[in-house]
XYZ file of C-alpha atoms in Angstrom:
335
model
C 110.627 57.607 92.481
C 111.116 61.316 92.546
C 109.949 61.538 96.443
C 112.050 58.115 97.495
C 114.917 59.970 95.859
C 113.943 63.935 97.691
C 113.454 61.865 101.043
C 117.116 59.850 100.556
C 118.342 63.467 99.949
C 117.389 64.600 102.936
C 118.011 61.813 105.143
C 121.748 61.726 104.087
C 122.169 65.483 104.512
C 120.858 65.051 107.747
C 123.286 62.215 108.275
C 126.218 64.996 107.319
C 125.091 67.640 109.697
C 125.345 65.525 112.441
C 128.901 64.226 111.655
C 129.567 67.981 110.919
C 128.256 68.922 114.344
C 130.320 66.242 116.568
C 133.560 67.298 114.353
C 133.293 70.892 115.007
C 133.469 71.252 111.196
C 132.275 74.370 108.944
C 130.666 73.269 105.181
C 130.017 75.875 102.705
C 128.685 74.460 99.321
C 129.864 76.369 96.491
C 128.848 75.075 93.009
C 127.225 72.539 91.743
C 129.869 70.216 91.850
C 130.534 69.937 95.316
C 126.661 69.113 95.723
C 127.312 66.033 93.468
C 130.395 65.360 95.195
C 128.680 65.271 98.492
C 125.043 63.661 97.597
C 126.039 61.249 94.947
C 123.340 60.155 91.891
C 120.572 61.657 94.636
C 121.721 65.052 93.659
C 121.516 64.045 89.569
C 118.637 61.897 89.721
C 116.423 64.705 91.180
C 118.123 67.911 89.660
C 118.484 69.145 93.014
C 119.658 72.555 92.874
C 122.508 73.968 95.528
C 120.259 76.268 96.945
C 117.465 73.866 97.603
C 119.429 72.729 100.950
C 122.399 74.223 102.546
C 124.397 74.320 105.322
C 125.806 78.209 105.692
C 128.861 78.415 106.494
C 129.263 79.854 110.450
C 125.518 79.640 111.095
C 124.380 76.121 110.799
C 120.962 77.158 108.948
C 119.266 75.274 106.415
C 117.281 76.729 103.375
C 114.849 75.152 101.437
C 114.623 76.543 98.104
C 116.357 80.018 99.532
C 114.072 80.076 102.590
C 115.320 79.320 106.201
C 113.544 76.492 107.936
C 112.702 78.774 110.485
C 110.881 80.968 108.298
C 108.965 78.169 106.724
C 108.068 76.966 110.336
C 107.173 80.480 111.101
C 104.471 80.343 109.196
C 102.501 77.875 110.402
C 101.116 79.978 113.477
C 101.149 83.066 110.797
C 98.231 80.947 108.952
C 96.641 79.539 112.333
C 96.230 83.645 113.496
C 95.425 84.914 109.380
C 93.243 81.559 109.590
C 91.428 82.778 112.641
C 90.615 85.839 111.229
C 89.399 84.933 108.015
C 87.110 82.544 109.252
C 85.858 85.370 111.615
C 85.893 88.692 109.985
C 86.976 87.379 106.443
C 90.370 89.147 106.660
C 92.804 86.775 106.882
C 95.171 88.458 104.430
C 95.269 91.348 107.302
C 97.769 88.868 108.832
C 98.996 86.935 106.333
C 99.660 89.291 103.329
C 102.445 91.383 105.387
C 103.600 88.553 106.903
C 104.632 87.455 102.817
C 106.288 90.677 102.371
C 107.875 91.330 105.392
C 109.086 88.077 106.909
C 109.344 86.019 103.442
C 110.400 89.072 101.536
C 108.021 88.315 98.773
C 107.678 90.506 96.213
C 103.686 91.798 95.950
C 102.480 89.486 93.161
C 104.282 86.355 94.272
C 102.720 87.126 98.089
C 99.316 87.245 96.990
C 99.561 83.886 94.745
C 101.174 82.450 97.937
C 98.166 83.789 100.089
C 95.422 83.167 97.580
C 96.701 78.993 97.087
C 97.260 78.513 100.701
C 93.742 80.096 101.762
C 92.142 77.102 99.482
C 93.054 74.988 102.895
C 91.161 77.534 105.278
C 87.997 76.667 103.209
C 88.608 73.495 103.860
C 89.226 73.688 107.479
C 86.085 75.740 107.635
C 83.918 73.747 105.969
C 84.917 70.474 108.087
C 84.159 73.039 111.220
C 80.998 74.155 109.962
C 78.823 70.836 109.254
C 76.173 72.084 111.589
C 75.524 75.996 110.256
C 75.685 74.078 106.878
C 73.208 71.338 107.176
C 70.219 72.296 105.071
C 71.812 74.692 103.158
C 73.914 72.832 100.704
C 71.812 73.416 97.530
C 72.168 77.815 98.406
C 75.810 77.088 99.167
C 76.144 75.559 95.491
C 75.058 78.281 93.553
C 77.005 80.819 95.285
C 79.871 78.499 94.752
C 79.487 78.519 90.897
C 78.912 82.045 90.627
C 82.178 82.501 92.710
C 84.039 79.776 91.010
C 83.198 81.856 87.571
C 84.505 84.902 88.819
C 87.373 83.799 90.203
C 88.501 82.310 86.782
C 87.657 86.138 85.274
C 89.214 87.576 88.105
C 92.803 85.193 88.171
C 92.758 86.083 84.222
C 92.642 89.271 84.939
C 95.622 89.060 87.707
C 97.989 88.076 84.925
C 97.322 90.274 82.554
C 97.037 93.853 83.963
C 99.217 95.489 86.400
C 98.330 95.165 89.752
C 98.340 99.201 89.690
C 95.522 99.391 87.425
C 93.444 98.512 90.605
C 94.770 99.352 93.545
C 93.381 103.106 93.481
C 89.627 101.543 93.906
C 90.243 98.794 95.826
C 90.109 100.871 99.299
C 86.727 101.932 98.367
C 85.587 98.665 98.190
C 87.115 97.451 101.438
C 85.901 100.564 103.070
C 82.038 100.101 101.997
C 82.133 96.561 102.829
C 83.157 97.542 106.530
C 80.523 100.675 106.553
C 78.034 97.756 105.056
C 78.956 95.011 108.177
C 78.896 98.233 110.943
C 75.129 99.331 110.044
C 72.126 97.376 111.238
C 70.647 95.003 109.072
C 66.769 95.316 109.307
C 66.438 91.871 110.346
C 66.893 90.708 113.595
C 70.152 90.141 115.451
C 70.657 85.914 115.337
C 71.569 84.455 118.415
C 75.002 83.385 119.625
C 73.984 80.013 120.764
C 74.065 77.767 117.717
C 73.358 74.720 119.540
C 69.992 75.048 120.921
C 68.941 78.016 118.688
C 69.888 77.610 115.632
C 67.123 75.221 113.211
C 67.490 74.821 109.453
C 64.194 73.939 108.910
C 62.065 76.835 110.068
C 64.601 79.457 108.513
C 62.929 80.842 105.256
C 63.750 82.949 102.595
C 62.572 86.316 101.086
C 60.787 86.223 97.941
C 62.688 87.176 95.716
C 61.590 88.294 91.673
C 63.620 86.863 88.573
C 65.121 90.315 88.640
C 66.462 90.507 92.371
C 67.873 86.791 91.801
C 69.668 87.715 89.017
C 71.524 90.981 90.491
C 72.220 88.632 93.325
C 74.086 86.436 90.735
C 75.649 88.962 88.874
C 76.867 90.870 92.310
C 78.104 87.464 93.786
C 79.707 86.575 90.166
C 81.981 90.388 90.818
C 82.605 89.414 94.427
C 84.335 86.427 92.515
C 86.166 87.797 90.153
C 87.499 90.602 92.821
C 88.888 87.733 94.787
C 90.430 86.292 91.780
C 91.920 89.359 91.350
C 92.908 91.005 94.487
C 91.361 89.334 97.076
C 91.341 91.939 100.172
C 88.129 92.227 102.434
C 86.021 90.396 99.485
C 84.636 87.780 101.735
C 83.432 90.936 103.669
C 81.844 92.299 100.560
C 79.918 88.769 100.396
C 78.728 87.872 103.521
C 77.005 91.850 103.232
C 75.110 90.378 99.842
C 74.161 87.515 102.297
C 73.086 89.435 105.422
C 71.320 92.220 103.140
C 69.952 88.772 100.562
C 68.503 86.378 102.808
C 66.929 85.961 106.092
C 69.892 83.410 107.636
C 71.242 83.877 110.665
C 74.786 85.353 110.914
C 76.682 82.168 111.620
C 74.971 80.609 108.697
C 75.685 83.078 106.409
C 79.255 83.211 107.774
C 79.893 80.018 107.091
C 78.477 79.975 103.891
C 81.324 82.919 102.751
C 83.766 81.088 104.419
C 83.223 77.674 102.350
C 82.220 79.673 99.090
C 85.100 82.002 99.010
C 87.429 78.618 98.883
C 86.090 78.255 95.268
C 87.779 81.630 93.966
C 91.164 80.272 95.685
C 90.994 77.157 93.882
C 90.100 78.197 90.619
C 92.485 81.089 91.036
C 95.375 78.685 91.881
C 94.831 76.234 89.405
C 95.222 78.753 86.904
C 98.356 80.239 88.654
C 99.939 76.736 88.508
C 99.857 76.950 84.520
C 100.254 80.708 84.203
C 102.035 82.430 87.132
C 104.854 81.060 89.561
C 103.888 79.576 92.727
C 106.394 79.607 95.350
C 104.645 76.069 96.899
C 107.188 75.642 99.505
C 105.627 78.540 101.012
C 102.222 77.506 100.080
C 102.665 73.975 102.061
C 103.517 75.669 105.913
C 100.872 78.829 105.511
C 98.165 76.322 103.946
C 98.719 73.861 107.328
C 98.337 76.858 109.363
C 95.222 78.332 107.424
C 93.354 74.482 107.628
C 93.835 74.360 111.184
C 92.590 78.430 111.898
C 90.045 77.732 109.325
C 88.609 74.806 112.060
C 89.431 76.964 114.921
C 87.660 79.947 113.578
C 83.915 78.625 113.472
C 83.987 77.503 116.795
C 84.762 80.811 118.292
C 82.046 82.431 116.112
C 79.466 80.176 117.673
C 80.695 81.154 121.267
C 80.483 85.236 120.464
C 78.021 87.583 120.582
C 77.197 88.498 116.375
C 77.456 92.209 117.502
C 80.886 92.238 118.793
C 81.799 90.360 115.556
C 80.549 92.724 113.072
C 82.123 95.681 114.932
C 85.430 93.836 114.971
C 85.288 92.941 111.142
C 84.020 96.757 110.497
C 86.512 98.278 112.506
C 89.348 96.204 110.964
C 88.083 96.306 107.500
C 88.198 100.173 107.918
C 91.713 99.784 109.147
C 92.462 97.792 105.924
C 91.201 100.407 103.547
C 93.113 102.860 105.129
C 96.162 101.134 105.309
C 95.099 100.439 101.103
C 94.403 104.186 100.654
C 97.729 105.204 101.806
C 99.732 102.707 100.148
C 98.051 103.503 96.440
C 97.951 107.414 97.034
C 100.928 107.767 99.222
C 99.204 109.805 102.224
C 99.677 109.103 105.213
C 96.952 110.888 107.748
C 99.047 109.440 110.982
């Protein structure tokens, strides 16, 4: 009954705006006892706190939860453009972290549980986008999945328990090596653009690889994992390098395999942030939309562009991340 009651809330405030507009008529709410005045056993029913929804007084805005609707609906081509990128360079959170902080006026650890929950939905979107790069490569996308889904639980554990300053000094070495990594030639050959008519499952093979090489593999993909879980920024660069360097797959293969595996660290990571941490999920509900429908968008385009001019986009912005990352932990500022 708890949603008939939110959506009679809302309907009936609506109902008040209106008569509010047509009378010419200013409404500031004060306390909590004008808000049961006004909204009846809706308001005490449903706990509804004052700030949830109210009418300012001289500027006719409405806040949900202390955020203008305008801001909320901001955000919904904020995650289309962060969803974009992430699906094509794995740096969504180039867009969408200092969109948080700057627009939402999140504080640093409430953005990035905002940004890692609502990035669960560009996995999604990707995954629904990506059927075709997929197809044949379910059982490989598994076991990166698990490993990930491991180290994001070590990784989200992690998040809660140390300051965020006990990492930040290394992360722009990571973000930097992964965009070195994605700039230099891999030694196999370039994979076509063209997924339709050149792309073929079935006569793609893999390297050989010992015990010894598949278990690094796991144990490197299990750290990508928990550095998502963590922090989050440029790791689905760091793992579609382990699969370009790995495996013989084309590019858009391996793309979407990061794209769809990197989901797993969001979930686990906001599952445990729902028991553990505060998620602002009013936030999480316009940047997810936006994320699922980039995250659709964003396979698409990487099937229509040449693999080279990808990798020196995602290299050149993932060097423009970890230099933006330097300066912030170190305070220097070369520009």
């Amino acid at each position: 009954m708890l949603s008939l009651y939110t959506i009679c809330f809302c309907l009936r405030n609506s109902l008040i705006l209106l008569l509010l507009k047509f009378k010419n008529t200013l409404l500031d709410i004060c306390d909590d006892s004008q808000v049961s005045f006004l909204f009846g056993r809706f308001y005490k029913n449903v706990k509804i706190k004052k700030d949830i929804l109210i009418l300012h007084k001289g500027r006719n805005v409405i806040t949900i939860l202390g955020f203008s609707i305008w801001t909320l609906l901001l955000f919904v081509p904020v995650g289309i453009i962060a969803g974009i990128l992430g699906t094509v360079t794995g740096l969504a959170s180039l867009a969408s972290y200092p969109a948080l902080l700057y627009l939402a006026g999140l504080p640093a650890v409430s953005a990035n549980v905002v940004n890692k929950a609502s990035l669960m939905f560009n996995a999604i979107g990707s995954c629904v986008s990506s059927t075709r790069e997929l197809h044949g490569h379910w059982k490989e996308l598994g076991k990166i999945m698990l490993a990930i889904f491991f180290g994001g639980i070590s990784g989200a554990i992690l998040l809660t328990t140390l300051p965020s300053s006990s990492f930040t000094h290394i992360v722009p070495v990571f973000i930097a090596f992964g965009g070195i990594m994605i700039l230099l030639p891999s030694k196999k050959a370039e994979s076509k653009t063209n997924v339709e008519t050149d792309f073929d499952p079935e006569e793609n093979t893999h390297k050989v690889r010992t015990g010894l090489k598949t278990v690094g593999i796991i144990v490197l993909t299990y750290l990508i994992g928990a550095y998502s879980g963590y922090f989050g920024a440029a790791s689905g660069i760091l793992l579609l390098v382990l699969l370009n360097r790995t495996t013989q797959d084309e590019y858009v293969v391996n793309n979407a395999l990061r794209n769809v595996a990197m989901g797993a660290a969001n979930i686990v990571a906001t599952i445990y942030y729902a028991f553990y941490a505060h998620v602002i999920w009013v936030m999480v509900l316009p940047l997810g939309i936006g994320f699922l429908i980039g995250g659709y968008i964003g396979p698409k385009i990487v099937r229509v562009l040449p693999v080279k001019f990808i990798r020196i986009l995602t290299g050149i912005l993932a060097l423009i991340l970890a230099y933006t990352q330097f300066a912030s932990a170190y305070n220097i500022h070369l520009f």
